[in-house]
Amino acid sequence: MTDYKILIAQAAALHEHTVRHRRHLHAHPELSFGEHETARYIAAALDTLGIPHVPIAGTGVLARIEGRGDLRRAVVLRADTDALPIGEQTGLAYGSQNAGVMHACGHDMHAAALLGALALLNSRRDEIEGTVLGLFQPGEECCPGGASLVLAEHPFDAFDIRAFVGQHVDPDLAVGTFGLRAGVYTASSDELHITVRGVGGHAAMPSRLRDPVVAAAQIVTALQQVVSRNADGNIPTVLSIGRLIADGATNIIPDEVTMQGTLRTFDADWRAGAKERIRAIASGVASAYGTEAIVTIRDGYPSVVNDPVLTRRTADILGALAGTDRVLALDRRMTAEDFGYYTAHYPSVFYRLGVGRPGEEPQRLHTPGFAPDERALDHGAAALAALALSL
Ligand code: NI
């Protein structure tokens, strides 16, 4: 059994290194699938540690630490590495140097914590059963998701993956605490793109036209019935239309109207059924108004589904590390995560790392003021290392 007190002390001794990594990544954020400098920096940091690595999914890095025994037995520790198109407003000395781009989802924290964990594990190779793979994954924030590109390269086929581990910051949890949930944790997300085609013309003579604006307005309203009338009351579902473009004028009815939205839910069968209902309702309503609806639904991320046994063991390990009162049960979330692709293939656990500053109002993810408490890096590095040694 790993001595967790020693592990957390070792993580704390590495604090300066992990903070330096985090601040460098924070100052040089890159958007999804453009993480070239980020990948170079991570590769150089791994070289310094003497940890072998290969590129993956274009701008990702896959590190490998071999322990003892059957090296096919493997635990994967995954950190995402991309930033968001947000202009930083934290005023921090190490703020973003790339205008309009910011690590506002904490992926800089994820990558730095994983570098810290790999440094810890590299000095404890004789305690590792099998292999630890450190996956620095690009493109989490953008469809189709870096996870799907990673899996398309089949990097884990030669391994017997015992656990796929993902860690994500959470400003609603105080630094030093962790959160997790067994089973379905995040929603699936799909993009809805609907074009309503009619016949436009002079707005004073609608009887000569087939008005796509009125049809589109009815479709927006009718689609709400997918949630209110078709969804099982026990399966939370959200359908939102966030973009609706009818580019006519006061006296011009356009030929077509476009709309975009999102479908989020927690059940794979119902997800497929909801998409059928969306197509049927949009087409049926459009045709009732003499117009035509072209419905394109782009598949987004599947739900993150945490393996119940792994989740319980992870909670035990985090409890031994941080104290059982510092491991909290979480609710489901309507947000989506491309880690869901891994959970569909491997026994997986995705948990939250507290980065909230005690006594302060939490700053939300994906906002220009997001500033996590860096002390979380020690907890994050120790947690990943502990899980790699004990799962
Ligand atoms: Ni994120």
XYZ file of C-alpha atoms and ligand atoms in Angstrom:
392
model
C 0.000 0.000 0.000
C 1.328 3.346 -0.988
C 2.192 5.718 1.819
C 0.016 8.659 0.883
C 1.549 11.065 3.397
C 4.932 10.638 1.736
C 3.360 11.045 -1.705
C 1.729 14.345 -0.820
C 4.975 15.563 0.788
C 6.840 14.671 -2.410
C 4.240 16.489 -4.504
C 4.631 19.545 -2.278
C 8.413 19.372 -2.734
C 7.803 19.544 -6.511
C 5.458 22.534 -6.160
C 7.874 25.063 -7.682
C 8.313 22.867 -10.763
C 4.621 22.233 -11.324
C 3.778 25.914 -10.774
C 6.459 26.910 -13.272
C 5.001 24.498 -15.834
C 1.475 25.702 -15.160
C 2.395 29.387 -15.463
C 4.308 28.813 -18.696
C 1.353 26.958 -20.214
C -1.023 29.599 -18.869
C 0.972 32.434 -20.461
C 1.089 30.613 -23.821
C -2.392 29.174 -24.380
C -3.303 27.619 -27.735
C -6.679 26.782 -29.243
C -7.945 23.246 -29.911
C -5.826 21.242 -32.369
C -3.301 24.105 -32.572
C -1.372 23.121 -29.419
C 2.026 23.040 -31.194
C 4.067 25.038 -28.663
C 2.227 23.343 -25.807
C 3.207 19.914 -27.159
C 6.814 21.033 -27.651
C 6.961 22.358 -24.092
C 5.506 19.162 -22.620
C 7.867 17.001 -24.690
C 10.850 19.046 -23.484
C 9.708 18.732 -19.850
C 9.416 14.943 -20.293
C 12.892 14.848 -21.892
C 14.285 16.626 -18.833
C 12.692 13.950 -16.636
C 14.046 11.187 -18.886
C 10.532 9.902 -19.630
C 10.013 8.496 -23.162
C 7.136 9.883 -25.203
C 5.622 9.890 -28.692
C 3.355 12.378 -30.472
C -0.326 11.485 -30.693
C -3.437 12.964 -32.329
C -1.414 15.664 -34.071
C -0.654 17.985 -31.175
C -0.824 15.550 -28.267
C 1.912 13.731 -26.367
C 1.823 10.187 -24.987
C 4.378 9.483 -22.235
C 5.249 6.019 -20.966
C 6.757 4.879 -17.667
C 7.489 1.190 -17.359
C 7.388 -0.399 -13.947
C 7.700 -4.038 -12.953
C 5.877 -7.248 -13.860
C 3.575 -7.528 -16.861
C 4.142 -4.318 -18.813
C 0.928 -4.853 -20.797
C -1.010 -4.040 -17.648
C -1.495 -0.279 -17.879
C -3.119 2.702 -16.209
C -3.697 5.782 -18.389
C -3.592 9.242 -16.806
C -5.151 11.795 -19.124
C -4.794 15.601 -19.128
C -6.266 17.826 -21.824
C -4.133 20.709 -23.097
C -6.212 23.172 -25.151
C -7.363 26.689 -24.282
C -10.451 28.753 -25.159
C -11.175 31.795 -27.359
C -11.585 34.121 -24.363
C -9.643 37.331 -23.626
C -8.102 36.973 -20.159
C -9.034 39.556 -17.510
C -7.347 38.194 -14.394
C -4.586 40.825 -14.273
C -2.127 38.078 -13.271
C 1.584 38.648 -13.978
C 1.668 35.349 -15.899
C -1.534 36.108 -17.812
C -2.071 35.028 -21.414
C 0.361 36.474 -23.955
C -1.821 35.255 -26.827
C -4.530 37.882 -27.332
C -8.040 36.476 -27.192
C -6.910 33.023 -26.034
C -7.014 31.861 -22.421
C -6.703 28.752 -20.306
C -10.121 29.422 -18.802
C -11.015 25.750 -18.249
C -7.910 24.853 -16.241
C -6.327 22.586 -18.832
C -2.996 24.257 -17.962
C -3.537 22.952 -14.411
C -4.339 19.482 -15.765
C -1.173 19.288 -17.863
C 1.064 20.668 -15.090
C -0.417 18.285 -12.494
C 0.171 15.371 -14.860
C 3.790 16.439 -15.387
C 4.143 16.542 -11.587
C 2.561 13.092 -11.240
C 4.840 11.607 -13.909
C 7.886 13.066 -12.132
C 6.721 11.393 -8.898
C 6.018 8.089 -10.629
C 9.315 8.110 -12.501
C 11.121 8.113 -9.146
C 8.944 5.191 -7.982
C 9.168 2.952 -11.043
C 9.852 -0.124 -8.885
C 6.422 0.368 -7.235
C 4.470 0.521 -10.517
C 2.658 -2.697 -11.490
C 2.993 -2.669 -15.263
C 3.002 0.555 -17.254
C 1.755 4.084 -16.641
C 0.775 6.043 -19.744
C 0.566 9.831 -19.445
C -1.754 11.170 -22.134
C -1.580 14.900 -22.897
C -4.627 15.166 -25.138
C -5.333 18.064 -27.505
C -8.674 19.453 -28.646
C -11.053 18.703 -25.770
C -13.069 21.877 -26.313
C -13.866 21.354 -29.985
C -15.818 18.739 -31.954
C -14.963 15.994 -32.854
C -12.856 16.051 -29.667
C -9.209 15.090 -29.338
C -10.225 11.895 -27.524
C -11.794 10.499 -30.694
C -8.584 11.287 -32.626
C -6.475 9.590 -29.937
C -8.590 6.432 -30.107
C -8.491 6.429 -33.928
C -4.720 5.824 -33.616
C -5.291 2.724 -31.423
C -2.448 3.554 -29.025
C -3.771 1.267 -26.277
C -4.492 -1.879 -28.286
C -1.260 -3.546 -27.127
C -2.169 -2.899 -23.477
C -4.522 -4.368 -20.949
C -5.979 -1.066 -19.696
C -6.935 -1.466 -16.038
C -8.011 2.124 -15.532
C -8.405 5.257 -17.625
C -8.173 8.236 -15.297
C -9.242 11.834 -15.991
C -8.884 14.772 -13.624
C -10.645 18.122 -14.099
C -10.537 21.277 -12.015
C -13.688 22.459 -10.260
C -13.882 25.992 -8.802
C -16.988 25.048 -6.813
C -14.884 22.653 -4.729
C -12.409 24.136 -2.238
C -8.728 23.467 -2.823
C -7.761 20.223 -1.097
C -11.066 18.508 -1.873
C -12.117 16.123 -4.621
C -15.478 15.243 -6.131
C -16.760 12.280 -8.110
C -19.809 10.329 -9.109
C -20.266 6.685 -10.092
C -22.107 5.897 -13.321
C -23.361 8.554 -15.727
C -21.730 11.876 -14.853
C -21.843 14.291 -17.811
C -24.433 14.744 -20.544
C -24.055 13.729 -24.149
C -24.121 16.721 -26.463
C -25.208 16.976 -30.082
C -25.282 19.979 -32.397
C -28.524 20.783 -34.190
C -28.400 22.603 -37.523
C -31.759 23.253 -39.192
C -32.426 25.188 -42.376
C -36.037 26.062 -43.249
C -36.494 26.725 -46.957
C -39.526 28.527 -48.341
C -40.193 31.176 -50.944
C -39.370 34.737 -49.939
C -40.459 38.033 -51.388
C -42.319 41.245 -50.525
C -43.492 41.156 -46.922
C -46.661 42.991 -47.941
C -47.806 40.020 -50.020
C -47.285 36.911 -47.853
C -50.111 35.002 -49.556
C -47.876 34.716 -52.621
C -44.969 33.368 -50.541
C -44.133 30.357 -48.424
C -42.854 32.097 -45.338
C -39.905 30.281 -43.672
C -39.814 32.777 -40.765
C -43.232 31.807 -39.391
C -42.423 28.123 -39.992
C -39.083 28.445 -38.159
C -40.750 30.198 -35.222
C -43.222 27.300 -34.956
C -40.397 24.777 -35.175
C -38.516 26.414 -32.276
C -41.648 26.206 -30.143
C -42.645 22.703 -31.268
C -39.157 21.316 -30.582
C -39.635 22.087 -26.894
C -42.136 19.235 -26.867
C -39.289 16.778 -27.410
C -38.298 17.545 -23.824
C -41.714 18.179 -22.282
C -43.695 15.387 -24.007
C -41.239 12.762 -25.247
C -38.406 12.610 -22.697
C -38.765 10.186 -19.811
C -39.209 12.310 -16.701
C -36.337 10.416 -15.093
C -33.864 11.325 -17.841
C -32.807 14.990 -17.686
C -32.827 16.461 -21.188
C -32.121 19.928 -22.531
C -32.894 21.186 -26.016
C -31.903 24.779 -26.705
C -31.912 26.792 -29.916
C -29.253 29.476 -29.508
C -28.996 30.853 -33.023
C -31.847 31.822 -35.337
C -31.081 33.769 -38.511
C -33.837 35.145 -40.736
C -31.866 37.629 -42.780
C -34.715 39.555 -44.390
C -35.788 43.131 -43.659
C -38.877 45.027 -42.477
C -40.416 44.510 -45.900
C -38.581 41.412 -47.131
C -39.311 37.816 -46.223
C -36.165 35.732 -46.866
C -36.069 32.469 -48.799
C -34.627 30.587 -45.873
C -34.043 30.678 -42.132
C -31.231 28.861 -40.344
C -31.118 27.814 -36.727
C -28.611 26.079 -34.479
C -28.941 24.501 -31.088
C -27.853 21.763 -28.738
C -29.350 18.528 -27.433
C -28.089 17.257 -24.080
C -29.152 14.169 -22.213
C -27.913 11.204 -20.181
C -29.218 8.070 -21.868
C -27.801 6.697 -25.115
C -31.064 5.061 -26.319
C -33.135 8.142 -25.608
C -30.455 10.297 -27.233
C -31.012 8.392 -30.495
C -34.799 8.594 -30.054
C -34.695 12.339 -29.388
C -32.808 12.922 -32.625
C -35.560 11.076 -34.527
C -38.217 13.218 -32.847
C -36.305 16.406 -33.743
C -36.147 15.379 -37.404
C -39.825 14.396 -37.484
C -41.075 17.553 -35.769
C -38.943 19.938 -37.835
C -39.932 18.246 -41.109
C -43.612 17.917 -40.187
C -44.023 21.511 -39.032
C -42.092 22.861 -42.005
C -44.256 20.905 -44.411
C -47.473 22.090 -42.729
C -46.353 25.627 -43.597
C -45.481 24.732 -47.174
C -41.755 24.925 -46.453
C -39.014 22.353 -46.140
C -36.686 21.661 -43.196
C -33.182 20.316 -43.765
C -32.041 18.862 -40.450
C -28.396 18.052 -39.787
C -27.452 16.684 -36.373
C -23.733 16.524 -35.668
C -22.861 13.985 -33.030
C -21.035 15.534 -30.103
C -19.505 13.802 -27.119
C -21.043 10.768 -25.455
C -21.726 10.847 -21.715
C -18.880 10.264 -19.286
C -19.846 7.025 -17.531
C -17.688 6.243 -14.513
C -17.082 2.572 -13.790
C -18.777 1.935 -10.401
C -16.023 -0.315 -9.000
C -13.205 1.985 -10.145
C -15.078 4.998 -8.802
C -15.415 3.411 -5.367
C -11.731 2.469 -5.307
C -10.785 5.965 -6.491
C -12.875 7.511 -3.710
C -11.074 5.256 -1.186
C -7.631 6.214 -2.530
C -8.447 9.949 -2.631
C -9.889 9.615 0.872
C -6.656 8.040 2.112
C -4.734 10.856 0.428
C -6.791 13.881 1.421
C -9.078 12.627 4.212
C -12.429 10.927 3.691
C -14.319 14.138 4.566
C -12.612 15.843 1.628
C -14.000 13.489 -1.009
C -17.455 14.658 -2.047
C -20.279 13.056 -4.024
C -21.244 15.076 -7.098
C -24.448 15.567 -9.060
C -24.709 14.924 -12.766
C -23.667 17.800 -15.040
C -25.292 19.070 -18.250
C -21.860 19.960 -19.617
C -20.096 17.504 -21.910
C -16.543 16.096 -21.945
C -14.811 14.148 -24.677
C -13.491 11.817 -21.944
C -16.800 10.043 -22.622
C -15.148 8.400 -25.646
C -12.661 6.687 -23.319
C -15.316 5.624 -20.827
C -17.129 3.872 -23.693
C -14.022 1.735 -24.365
C -12.177 1.254 -21.075
C -12.935 0.995 -17.365
C -12.665 4.664 -16.494
C -12.968 7.243 -13.782
C -13.259 11.003 -14.243
C -13.130 13.074 -11.062
C -12.940 16.699 -10.007
C -10.032 18.486 -8.359
C -10.993 21.373 -6.068
C -9.392 24.676 -7.106
C -11.729 27.063 -5.259
C -10.166 29.673 -2.989
C -11.580 29.245 0.508
C -13.762 32.169 1.549
C -14.015 33.592 -1.961
C -16.868 33.549 -4.417
C -16.023 30.833 -6.987
C -15.030 32.105 -10.413
C -16.681 30.016 -13.047
C -14.965 27.975 -15.725
C -14.979 29.506 -19.231
C -14.985 33.094 -17.902
C -12.226 35.744 -18.380
C -11.587 36.000 -14.629
C -11.058 32.290 -13.946
C -8.065 31.956 -11.599
C -7.689 28.583 -9.857
C -5.843 28.194 -6.553
C -2.431 26.828 -7.553
C -2.078 24.864 -4.328
C -4.368 22.387 -6.078
C -1.416 21.359 -8.254
C 0.095 19.439 -5.313
C -3.179 17.627 -4.638
C -3.685 16.952 -8.340
C -0.193 15.542 -8.886
C -0.347 13.404 -5.733
C -3.827 12.129 -6.638
C -2.847 11.062 -10.153
C 0.315 9.373 -8.862
C -1.573 7.615 -6.077
C -4.197 6.331 -8.506
C -1.529 5.097 -10.942
C 0.176 3.205 -8.098
C -2.978 1.785 -6.508
C -5.613 1.138 -9.204
Ni -12.250 21.517 -19.481
